[in-house]
Amino acid sequence: MAKYRIGLGVSGGIAAYKAVEVLRLLQKAGCDVSVAMTRHATEFVQPLTFRALTDKHVIVDDYDPANPDPIAHINFSQNIDLLLIVPATANIIAKFANGVADDFLSSTYLATTAPVMIAPAMNTTMWEQPATQRNVERLKQDGVYFVEPVAGELACKTVGTGKLEDVENIVAQAMRLLTAETQRRGENGIESSQRLGVSAVQNDLANEKVLITVGGTREAIDPVRFISNHSSGKMGFAVAEAAAARGASVTVVAGETKVAPPENVKAVRAVSAKEMHDAVMAELPNATVFVGAAAVADYAPANAADAKIKKDGRDTMTLELEKTPDILADVSKNRHNGLIVVGFAAETNNVVEYARLKMAKKGLDIVVANDITKEGAGFNTDTNIATILTNGSEDELPLMSKRDLADRLLDQIVKLRNDGK
Ligand code: PMT
């Protein structure tokens, strides 16, 4: 018997061809997949492709005389465990959000009681339009789960957010949603499936207390000047937001940041590496996971002046610097039983090699290695390009939003915990 029954809805965008790969991956994962397409989607991929792979009639139009089922939108929609839309256009999102049911796919959405997951793909301007964003928000409020589009080069040759997430990640998220739904139904004794939205799938960190360092530190030279770096806090706060959304209780120790901490997390402010170190050590006994996402200064002026340093005709000035405490190394050294320790490595060359060395030297469970020289990666961007390293694995990820990278990292943490860490 198939593990899960998936209704795969394909709407009309250039990424429609990727739905074929999603179908194959779902089948490999043991799912029974039925496909429905919008009329526009058939301009990009022939229904015959899906029919050949599923051995089932592909429904485009309820009223088509070739359709073997006279009330297909009801039967299709009520015999699935998940309705997964890949790719979702701005148009189908707008129809779902507004209850328009003028074709098979939009009627199916209204008629289903299964959870719904949507993977949008469209031009950046269309994705960022307030109308599209309003519709997405409304659907999220209705309990629909989104696999957000990522940044990258689009079919229209522009670069921006709107590219379909990797098919492997879409399928991984769909399977996670289905597992969580099965667990929830088992726990609650619920027979019929219901739309569960974001919260249930994300409860996999409900037992974790996650402590995260975020942003850059400032090391005073005098009351006016300091040494710092370009960290905006976006990466660390993305991890915080994702962990909180998955049920964790989250504390951030934040240095200088260009963005505000997410809601639902406890935020402790620290300026220098020393202050960040002390704040972390005070919070550490409560934590079950530590993530060092901050860019902590490695050196600080040995003797910060109490008053503003005068130039006094000097052409050069020498600052004596001393090493700051290594927060991550100290956390790892003093770890209590069960604490998972994660570091980031900001590198410019030999990225994975140097990250592995850091991992060994500091005794880490996971390292997120980011190559900060790549466009769209590193400091003060909304996206990142990283490789997630564990003691037995190496997951090289493409350009994606920092929020999605955060979820990928949290998936590894969950895996480590499930493996008995
Ligand atoms: O904040 P953003 O603008 O979003 O940018 C994100 C980021 C590039 C800052 C982030 O993705 C990142 O890579 N953070 C780590 C940057 C860094 O300082 O790497 P590192 O190789 O110097 O340090 C390795 C690890 O040790 C890091 O986890 C760091 O937090 C930790 N460390 C380093 C020195 C120190 N004294 N104490 C530490 O805890």
Tab-separated table of C-alpha atoms and ligand atoms in Angstrom:
chain	number	residue	atom	x	y	z
A	1	MET	CA	0.000	0.000	0.000
A	2	ALA	CA	1.219	3.528	-0.773
A	3	LYS	CA	2.582	5.484	2.160
A	4	TYR	CA	0.603	8.643	1.290
A	5	ARG	CA	-1.804	9.758	-1.435
A	6	ILE	CA	-0.764	13.044	-3.009
A	7	GLY	CA	-2.806	15.277	-5.301
A	8	LEU	CA	-0.180	17.115	-7.352
A	9	GLY	CA	-1.583	20.327	-8.853
A	10	VAL	CA	0.400	21.882	-11.683
A	11	SER	CA	-0.312	25.449	-12.761
A	12	GLY	CA	0.924	27.309	-15.799
A	13	GLY	CA	4.477	28.565	-15.404
A	14	ILE	CA	7.798	27.705	-16.970
A	15	ALA	CA	8.702	25.709	-13.829
A	16	ALA	CA	5.875	23.258	-14.674
A	17	TYR	CA	8.468	20.853	-16.045
A	18	LYS	CA	9.955	20.577	-12.557
A	19	ALA	CA	6.668	19.081	-11.342
A	20	VAL	CA	7.640	15.948	-13.282
A	21	GLU	CA	10.711	15.558	-11.070
A	22	VAL	CA	8.619	16.233	-7.958
A	23	LEU	CA	6.259	13.465	-9.061
A	24	ARG	CA	9.160	11.027	-9.525
A	25	LEU	CA	10.668	11.867	-6.136
A	26	LEU	CA	7.299	11.464	-4.406
A	27	GLN	CA	6.864	8.087	-6.050
A	28	LYS	CA	10.366	7.089	-4.937
A	29	ALA	CA	9.344	8.068	-1.399
A	30	GLY	CA	6.485	5.568	-1.642
A	31	CYS	CA	3.612	7.949	-2.444
A	32	ASP	CA	0.700	7.361	-4.772
A	33	VAL	CA	0.378	10.527	-6.874
A	34	SER	CA	-2.595	11.785	-8.903
A	35	VAL	CA	-2.086	14.830	-11.090
A	36	ALA	CA	-4.353	17.750	-11.930
A	37	MET	CA	-3.291	20.542	-14.272
A	38	THR	CA	-4.609	23.952	-15.203
A	39	ARG	CA	-5.248	24.576	-18.869
A	40	HIS	CA	-2.235	26.932	-19.017
A	41	ALA	CA	0.039	24.299	-17.467
A	42	THR	CA	-0.660	22.027	-20.433
A	43	GLU	CA	1.001	24.657	-22.636
A	44	PHE	CA	4.275	23.906	-20.824
A	45	VAL	CA	4.036	20.136	-20.196
A	46	GLN	CA	1.743	17.620	-21.876
A	47	PRO	CA	-0.706	15.769	-19.589
A	48	LEU	CA	0.549	12.628	-21.325
A	49	THR	CA	3.889	12.950	-19.491
A	50	PHE	CA	2.167	12.722	-16.105
A	51	ARG	CA	-0.252	10.084	-17.346
A	52	ALA	CA	2.600	7.865	-18.521
A	53	LEU	CA	4.337	8.206	-15.150
A	54	THR	CA	1.254	7.708	-12.946
A	55	ASP	CA	-0.752	5.400	-15.170
A	56	LYS	CA	-3.793	7.563	-14.336
A	57	HIS	CA	-5.984	10.027	-16.184
A	58	VAL	CA	-4.637	13.553	-15.660
A	59	ILE	CA	-7.512	15.902	-14.932
A	60	VAL	CA	-7.512	19.296	-16.592
A	61	ASP	CA	-11.201	19.847	-17.118
A	62	ASP	CA	-14.083	18.262	-15.160
A	63	TYR	CA	-16.308	18.531	-18.202
A	64	ASP	CA	-13.953	16.876	-20.639
A	65	PRO	CA	-15.806	13.847	-22.084
A	66	ALA	CA	-12.549	11.857	-21.745
A	67	ASN	CA	-12.642	12.376	-17.976
A	68	PRO	CA	-13.716	9.002	-16.524
A	69	ASP	CA	-15.136	10.515	-13.311
A	70	PRO	CA	-18.233	12.768	-13.557
A	71	ILE	CA	-17.611	14.421	-10.155
A	72	ALA	CA	-13.842	14.348	-10.307
A	73	HIS	CA	-13.160	17.479	-8.242
A	74	ILE	CA	-14.938	15.929	-5.252
A	75	ASN	CA	-13.487	12.437	-5.583
A	76	PHE	CA	-10.000	13.680	-6.362
A	77	SER	CA	-9.951	16.224	-3.540
A	78	GLN	CA	-11.307	13.916	-0.850
A	79	ASN	CA	-9.092	10.922	-1.510
A	80	ILE	CA	-5.731	12.539	-0.913
A	81	ASP	CA	-3.554	13.114	2.161
A	82	LEU	CA	-1.967	16.263	0.725
A	83	LEU	CA	-2.726	18.701	-2.082
A	84	LEU	CA	0.660	19.907	-3.337
A	85	ILE	CA	0.800	22.707	-5.918
A	86	VAL	CA	4.010	22.838	-7.984
A	87	PRO	CA	4.529	25.370	-9.423
A	88	ALA	CA	1.905	27.830	-8.161
A	89	THR	CA	1.409	30.932	-10.295
A	90	ALA	CA	0.258	34.302	-8.964
A	91	ASN	CA	-3.075	33.554	-10.638
A	92	ILE	CA	-3.762	30.229	-8.899
A	93	ILE	CA	-2.677	31.719	-5.555
A	94	ALA	CA	-5.112	34.596	-6.107
A	95	LYS	CA	-7.921	32.177	-6.951
A	96	PHE	CA	-7.285	30.026	-3.874
A	97	ALA	CA	-7.105	33.090	-1.633
A	98	ASN	CA	-10.395	34.426	-2.899
A	99	GLY	CA	-12.401	31.234	-3.199
A	100	VAL	CA	-12.670	31.383	-6.987
A	101	ALA	CA	-13.489	27.929	-8.367
A	102	ASP	CA	-13.634	28.331	-12.119
A	103	ASP	CA	-11.505	25.351	-13.127
A	104	PHE	CA	-10.652	21.887	-11.872
A	105	LEU	CA	-7.656	22.828	-9.710
A	106	SER	CA	-9.318	25.766	-7.954
A	107	SER	CA	-12.493	23.691	-7.373
A	108	THR	CA	-10.311	20.930	-5.918
A	109	TYR	CA	-8.731	23.398	-3.500
A	110	LEU	CA	-12.169	24.426	-2.222
A	111	ALA	CA	-13.370	20.843	-1.977
A	112	THR	CA	-10.423	19.267	-0.188
A	113	THR	CA	-10.071	18.634	3.531
A	114	ALA	CA	-6.422	17.605	3.133
A	115	PRO	CA	-3.527	19.879	4.085
A	116	VAL	CA	-2.405	22.103	1.240
A	117	MET	CA	1.203	22.958	0.403
A	118	ILE	CA	2.052	25.542	-2.238
A	119	ALA	CA	5.408	26.051	-3.983
A	120	PRO	CA	5.178	29.337	-5.913
A	121	ALA	CA	7.356	30.267	-8.888
A	122	MET	CA	7.084	33.525	-10.786
A	123	ASN	CA	8.856	36.689	-11.840
A	124	THR	CA	10.209	38.713	-8.884
A	125	THR	CA	7.978	41.727	-9.509
A	126	MET	CA	4.890	39.524	-9.623
A	127	TRP	CA	5.952	37.747	-6.398
A	128	GLU	CA	6.643	41.026	-4.607
A	129	GLN	CA	3.404	42.710	-5.737
A	130	PRO	CA	1.357	43.709	-2.687
A	131	ALA	CA	-1.613	41.863	-4.224
A	132	THR	CA	0.331	38.582	-4.397
A	133	GLN	CA	1.787	39.037	-0.929
A	134	ARG	CA	-1.701	39.804	0.441
A	135	ASN	CA	-3.017	36.592	-1.108
A	136	VAL	CA	-0.108	34.568	0.268
A	137	GLU	CA	-0.670	36.010	3.752
A	138	ARG	CA	-4.364	35.251	3.569
A	139	LEU	CA	-3.701	31.642	2.577
A	140	LYS	CA	-1.152	31.260	5.390
A	141	GLN	CA	-3.821	32.494	7.787
A	142	ASP	CA	-6.154	29.865	6.314
A	143	GLY	CA	-3.581	27.227	7.284
A	144	VAL	CA	-1.963	26.691	3.909
A	145	TYR	CA	1.723	25.766	4.043
A	146	PHE	CA	4.162	27.504	1.671
A	147	VAL	CA	7.513	26.367	0.317
A	148	GLU	CA	8.776	29.873	-0.356
A	149	PRO	CA	10.427	30.643	-3.682
A	150	VAL	CA	14.167	31.280	-3.586
A	151	ALA	CA	16.440	33.917	-5.082
A	152	GLY	CA	18.314	33.152	-8.272
A	153	GLU	CA	18.327	33.690	-12.001
A	154	LEU	CA	14.801	33.458	-13.379
A	155	ALA	CA	13.558	32.300	-16.768
A	156	CYS	CA	13.010	35.964	-17.709
A	157	LYS	CA	16.812	36.454	-17.250
A	158	THR	CA	16.420	38.650	-14.194
A	159	VAL	CA	17.902	37.809	-10.803
A	160	GLY	CA	15.680	37.958	-7.743
A	161	THR	CA	13.269	36.031	-5.558
A	162	GLY	CA	10.691	33.953	-7.412
A	163	LYS	CA	12.535	30.802	-8.437
A	164	LEU	CA	10.918	27.501	-7.490
A	165	GLU	CA	12.603	25.941	-4.453
A	166	ASP	CA	14.745	22.872	-5.220
A	167	VAL	CA	12.514	19.910	-6.010
A	168	GLU	CA	14.289	17.778	-3.381
A	169	ASN	CA	13.495	20.359	-0.736
A	170	ILE	CA	9.849	20.615	-1.817
A	171	VAL	CA	9.472	16.854	-1.507
A	172	ALA	CA	11.341	16.805	1.831
A	173	GLN	CA	8.992	19.466	3.204
A	174	ALA	CA	5.928	17.649	1.872
A	175	MET	CA	7.050	14.410	3.520
A	176	ARG	CA	7.754	16.225	6.784
A	177	LEU	CA	4.288	17.744	6.705
A	178	LEU	CA	2.710	14.348	6.089
A	179	THR	CA	4.706	12.716	8.907
A	180	ALA	CA	3.722	15.479	11.322
A	181	GLU	CA	0.088	15.206	10.234
A	182	THR	CA	0.106	11.450	10.761
A	183	GLN	CA	1.623	11.885	14.225
A	184	ARG	CA	-0.869	14.600	15.124
A	185	ARG	CA	-3.801	12.521	14.008
A	186	GLY	CA	-2.459	9.547	15.946
A	187	GLU	CA	-2.007	11.622	19.096
A	188	ASN	CA	-5.404	13.305	18.854
A	189	GLY	CA	-7.290	10.293	17.558
A	190	ILE	CA	-8.438	12.347	14.590
A	191	GLU	CA	-9.820	10.255	11.796
A	192	SER	CA	-10.397	12.823	9.112
A	193	SER	CA	-7.581	14.942	7.774
A	194	GLN	CA	-7.710	18.699	8.382
A	195	ARG	CA	-5.734	21.615	7.082
A	196	LEU	CA	-2.998	21.958	9.636
A	197	GLY	CA	-0.863	24.745	8.220
A	198	VAL	CA	2.479	25.802	9.537
A	199	SER	CA	2.256	25.099	13.240
A	200	ALA	CA	1.874	21.324	13.452
A	201	VAL	CA	4.656	20.496	11.026
A	202	GLN	CA	6.947	22.818	12.868
A	203	ASN	CA	6.457	21.361	16.319
A	204	ASP	CA	9.450	19.099	15.868
A	205	LEU	CA	11.537	21.401	18.101
A	206	ALA	CA	8.949	21.661	20.876
A	207	ASN	CA	11.329	20.128	23.430
A	208	GLU	CA	14.335	22.268	22.541
A	209	LYS	CA	15.670	25.456	24.132
A	210	VAL	CA	17.781	27.142	21.479
A	211	LEU	CA	20.399	29.772	22.356
A	212	ILE	CA	21.767	31.745	19.389
A	213	THR	CA	24.459	34.422	19.060
A	214	VAL	CA	23.571	36.993	16.417
A	215	GLY	CA	25.100	40.039	14.693
A	216	GLY	CA	28.496	41.649	15.043
A	217	THR	CA	30.399	42.751	18.134
A	218	ARG	CA	31.901	46.209	18.668
A	219	GLU	CA	35.271	46.495	20.348
A	220	ALA	CA	35.912	49.970	21.731
A	221	ILE	CA	39.073	51.879	20.821
A	222	ASP	CA	37.875	54.911	22.755
A	223	PRO	CA	34.386	56.276	23.609
A	224	VAL	CA	33.970	57.351	19.955
A	225	ARG	CA	35.598	54.650	17.850
A	226	PHE	CA	35.366	50.901	17.624
A	227	ILE	CA	36.388	47.822	15.600
A	228	SER	CA	33.492	45.869	14.110
A	229	ASN	CA	32.313	43.974	11.002
A	230	HIS	CA	29.463	43.873	8.486
A	231	SER	CA	27.154	41.385	10.196
A	232	SER	CA	23.516	42.489	9.991
A	233	GLY	CA	22.012	39.803	12.213
A	234	LYS	CA	19.812	38.495	9.383
A	235	MET	CA	21.255	34.961	9.467
A	236	GLY	CA	21.079	34.532	13.236
A	237	PHE	CA	17.595	36.003	13.480
A	238	ALA	CA	16.446	33.738	10.628
A	239	VAL	CA	17.567	30.736	12.693
A	240	ALA	CA	15.765	32.192	15.715
A	241	GLU	CA	12.545	32.775	13.768
A	242	ALA	CA	12.584	29.322	12.207
A	243	ALA	CA	13.311	27.593	15.526
A	244	ALA	CA	10.498	29.479	17.283
A	245	ALA	CA	8.101	28.620	14.448
A	246	ARG	CA	8.963	24.943	14.949
A	247	GLY	CA	8.029	25.094	18.628
A	248	ALA	CA	11.415	25.783	20.265
A	249	SER	CA	11.864	28.217	23.099
A	250	VAL	CA	14.482	30.635	21.753
A	251	THR	CA	16.934	33.093	23.307
A	252	VAL	CA	19.159	35.319	21.182
A	253	VAL	CA	22.247	37.098	22.460
A	254	ALA	CA	22.550	39.852	19.887
A	255	GLY	CA	25.366	42.265	19.193
A	256	GLU	CA	24.980	45.054	16.636
A	257	THR	CA	22.238	44.205	14.139
A	258	LYS	CA	20.604	46.030	11.261
A	259	VAL	CA	17.295	44.213	11.729
A	260	ALA	CA	15.089	43.656	14.764
A	261	PRO	CA	14.821	40.309	16.539
A	262	PRO	CA	11.765	38.243	15.627
A	263	GLU	CA	8.787	38.181	17.945
A	264	ASN	CA	8.384	35.282	20.372
A	265	VAL	CA	12.082	35.112	21.216
A	266	LYS	CA	13.904	36.374	24.289
A	267	ALA	CA	16.515	38.940	23.195
A	268	VAL	CA	19.560	39.837	25.303
A	269	ARG	CA	21.771	42.639	23.977
A	270	ALA	CA	25.574	42.567	24.137
A	271	VAL	CA	28.054	44.993	22.584
A	272	SER	CA	31.548	43.503	22.846
A	273	ALA	CA	32.793	39.917	22.507
A	274	LYS	CA	33.374	39.870	26.267
A	275	GLU	CA	29.782	40.988	26.984
A	276	MET	CA	28.453	38.438	24.491
A	277	HIS	CA	30.543	35.727	26.134
A	278	ASP	CA	29.217	36.594	29.608
A	279	ALA	CA	25.597	36.757	28.428
A	280	VAL	CA	25.918	33.380	26.674
A	281	MET	CA	27.468	31.719	29.715
A	282	ALA	CA	24.619	33.043	31.887
A	283	GLU	CA	21.974	31.602	29.518
A	284	LEU	CA	23.784	28.359	28.644
A	285	PRO	CA	22.599	26.135	31.527
A	286	ASN	CA	19.023	26.431	30.181
A	287	ALA	CA	19.904	25.591	26.568
A	288	THR	CA	19.649	22.268	24.736
A	289	VAL	CA	21.011	23.664	21.430
A	290	PHE	CA	23.625	26.396	20.934
A	291	VAL	CA	24.070	28.112	17.555
A	292	GLY	CA	26.946	30.567	17.050
A	293	ALA	CA	25.804	32.692	14.110
A	294	ALA	CA	27.414	35.919	15.321
A	295	ALA	CA	30.494	37.457	13.753
A	296	VAL	CA	32.482	37.884	16.944
A	297	ALA	CA	35.634	40.009	16.828
A	298	ASP	CA	38.659	37.778	17.331
A	299	TYR	CA	40.731	40.654	18.726
A	300	ALA	CA	39.898	43.789	20.718
A	301	PRO	CA	42.019	46.809	21.712
A	302	ALA	CA	44.028	45.797	24.768
A	303	ASN	CA	43.600	49.187	26.426
A	304	ALA	CA	40.530	51.093	25.299
A	305	ALA	CA	41.002	54.797	26.097
A	306	ASP	CA	38.588	56.423	28.542
A	307	ALA	CA	38.645	59.700	26.609
A	308	LYS	CA	38.659	60.449	22.885
A	309	ILE	CA	42.133	59.838	21.472
A	310	LYS	CA	43.595	63.033	20.002
A	311	LYS	CA	45.483	63.070	16.731
A	312	ASP	CA	48.175	65.409	18.109
A	313	GLY	CA	49.919	65.664	14.763
A	314	ARG	CA	50.579	61.896	14.586
A	315	ASP	CA	50.661	60.408	11.082
A	316	THR	CA	50.432	56.827	12.269
A	317	MET	CA	49.004	55.117	15.284
A	318	THR	CA	49.552	51.596	16.586
A	319	LEU	CA	46.796	49.765	18.389
A	320	GLU	CA	47.662	46.838	20.573
A	321	LEU	CA	45.040	44.105	20.217
A	322	GLU	CA	44.384	41.140	22.460
A	323	LYS	CA	42.450	37.978	21.782
A	324	THR	CA	38.778	37.965	22.756
A	325	PRO	CA	37.203	34.938	24.444
A	326	ASP	CA	36.127	32.310	21.905
A	327	ILE	CA	32.466	31.910	22.855
A	328	LEU	CA	31.787	28.888	20.673
A	329	ALA	CA	34.885	27.011	21.844
A	330	ASP	CA	34.043	27.731	25.498
A	331	VAL	CA	30.439	26.580	25.039
A	332	SER	CA	31.661	23.358	23.465
A	333	LYS	CA	34.294	22.785	26.156
A	334	ASN	CA	31.812	23.341	28.988
A	335	ARG	CA	28.892	21.571	27.365
A	336	HIS	CA	26.385	19.746	29.526
A	337	ASN	CA	24.887	16.434	28.563
A	338	GLY	CA	22.813	16.478	25.376
A	339	LEU	CA	23.763	20.018	24.275
A	340	ILE	CA	24.042	20.227	20.483
A	341	VAL	CA	26.673	22.789	19.458
A	342	VAL	CA	26.514	24.451	16.033
A	343	GLY	CA	29.001	26.922	14.590
A	344	PHE	CA	29.088	29.042	11.463
A	345	ALA	CA	32.237	29.504	9.428
A	346	ALA	CA	32.569	32.620	7.285
A	347	GLU	CA	35.291	31.787	4.783
A	348	THR	CA	36.714	33.275	1.605
A	349	ASN	CA	38.661	30.254	0.255
A	350	ASN	CA	38.990	26.501	0.914
A	351	VAL	CA	35.600	26.944	2.549
A	352	VAL	CA	34.745	23.347	3.435
A	353	GLU	CA	38.306	22.417	4.380
A	354	TYR	CA	38.664	25.338	6.811
A	355	ALA	CA	35.182	24.744	8.194
A	356	ARG	CA	36.040	21.088	8.907
A	357	LEU	CA	39.202	22.214	10.730
A	358	LYS	CA	37.114	24.603	12.857
A	359	MET	CA	34.651	21.811	13.548
A	360	ALA	CA	37.397	19.510	14.816
A	361	LYS	CA	39.247	22.221	16.754
A	362	LYS	CA	36.154	23.507	18.543
A	363	GLY	CA	34.483	20.086	18.933
A	364	LEU	CA	31.268	20.996	17.074
A	365	ASP	CA	28.330	18.810	16.047
A	366	ILE	CA	27.406	20.888	12.992
A	367	VAL	CA	29.081	23.675	11.037
A	368	VAL	CA	27.408	25.917	8.488
A	369	ALA	CA	30.155	26.996	6.103
A	370	ASN	CA	29.379	30.086	4.044
A	371	ASP	CA	31.608	31.462	1.311
A	372	ILE	CA	31.245	35.184	1.929
A	373	THR	CA	32.876	36.090	-1.401
A	374	LYS	CA	29.959	34.679	-3.413
A	375	GLU	CA	27.224	37.016	-4.628
A	376	GLY	CA	24.097	36.553	-2.530
A	377	ALA	CA	26.021	34.945	0.349
A	378	GLY	CA	27.387	36.122	3.667
A	379	PHE	CA	26.993	39.504	5.304
A	380	ASN	CA	23.898	41.687	5.133
A	381	THR	CA	22.071	39.774	2.386
A	382	ASP	CA	18.670	38.097	2.595
A	383	THR	CA	20.129	34.997	0.963
A	384	ASN	CA	23.074	32.722	1.605
A	385	ILE	CA	25.041	29.921	-0.041
A	386	ALA	CA	26.249	27.340	2.438
A	387	THR	CA	27.408	23.791	3.027
A	388	ILE	CA	26.099	22.145	6.175
A	389	LEU	CA	28.695	19.810	7.668
A	390	THR	CA	28.113	17.154	10.297
A	391	ASN	CA	30.498	14.453	11.428
A	392	GLY	CA	29.159	12.089	8.782
A	393	SER	CA	27.678	14.311	6.087
A	394	GLU	CA	28.213	17.269	3.806
A	395	ASP	CA	25.165	19.002	2.344
A	396	GLU	CA	26.147	21.565	-0.302
A	397	LEU	CA	23.185	23.902	-0.725
A	398	PRO	CA	22.369	26.313	-3.539
A	399	LEU	CA	21.532	30.009	-3.127
A	400	MET	CA	18.483	30.256	-0.882
A	401	SER	CA	16.880	32.645	1.570
A	402	LYS	CA	18.499	32.769	5.006
A	403	ARG	CA	15.147	31.657	6.411
A	404	ASP	CA	15.180	28.516	4.257
A	405	LEU	CA	18.798	27.837	5.156
A	406	ALA	CA	17.770	28.141	8.798
A	407	ASP	CA	15.173	25.405	8.268
A	408	ARG	CA	17.753	23.193	6.559
A	409	LEU	CA	20.036	23.626	9.565
A	410	LEU	CA	17.182	22.841	11.959
A	411	ASP	CA	16.392	19.694	9.948
A	412	GLN	CA	19.950	18.516	10.663
A	413	ILE	CA	19.545	19.309	14.358
A	414	VAL	CA	16.311	17.273	14.466
A	415	LYS	CA	18.087	14.429	12.661
A	416	LEU	CA	20.956	14.477	15.136
A	417	ARG	CA	18.488	14.388	18.026
A	418	ASN	CA	16.546	11.523	16.434
A	419	ASP	CA	19.842	9.655	15.989
A	420	GLY	CA	20.250	9.752	19.765
A	421	LYS	CA	22.381	12.858	20.342
B	1	PMT	O1	24.555	38.623	10.147
B	1	PMT	P1	24.485	38.488	8.628
B	1	PMT	O2	24.686	39.810	7.932
B	1	PMT	O3	23.223	37.800	8.187
B	1	PMT	O4	25.729	37.577	8.151
B	1	PMT	C1	25.747	36.222	8.491
B	1	PMT	C2	27.167	35.767	8.853
B	1	PMT	C3	28.058	35.834	7.626
B	1	PMT	C4	27.743	36.627	9.962
B	1	PMT	C5	27.001	34.288	9.368
B	1	PMT	O5	26.435	33.517	8.337
B	1	PMT	C6	28.340	33.706	9.769
B	1	PMT	O6	29.062	33.111	8.983
B	1	PMT	N1	28.678	33.850	11.096
B	1	PMT	C7	30.014	33.459	11.613
B	1	PMT	C8	31.004	34.490	11.200
B	1	PMT	C9	32.357	34.274	11.815
B	1	PMT	O7	32.762	35.105	12.556
B	1	PMT	O8	32.953	33.141	11.520
B	1	PMT	P2	34.384	32.732	12.188
B	1	PMT	O9	34.915	31.783	11.206
B	1	PMT	O10	35.200	33.877	12.551
B	1	PMT	O11	33.948	32.033	13.548
B	1	PMT	C10	33.591	30.652	13.597
B	1	PMT	C11	32.566	30.434	14.655
B	1	PMT	O12	33.081	30.765	15.938
B	1	PMT	C12	31.291	31.241	14.482
B	1	PMT	O13	30.214	30.388	14.848
B	1	PMT	C13	31.454	32.388	15.493
B	1	PMT	O14	30.180	32.830	15.969
B	1	PMT	C14	32.258	31.718	16.585
B	1	PMT	N2	33.138	32.622	17.333
B	1	PMT	C15	34.217	33.205	16.726
B	1	PMT	C16	35.071	33.999	17.470
B	1	PMT	C17	34.798	34.214	18.828
B	1	PMT	N3	35.587	34.978	19.573
B	1	PMT	N4	33.741	33.643	19.398
B	1	PMT	C18	32.902	32.846	18.683
B	1	PMT	O15	31.917	32.330	19.220
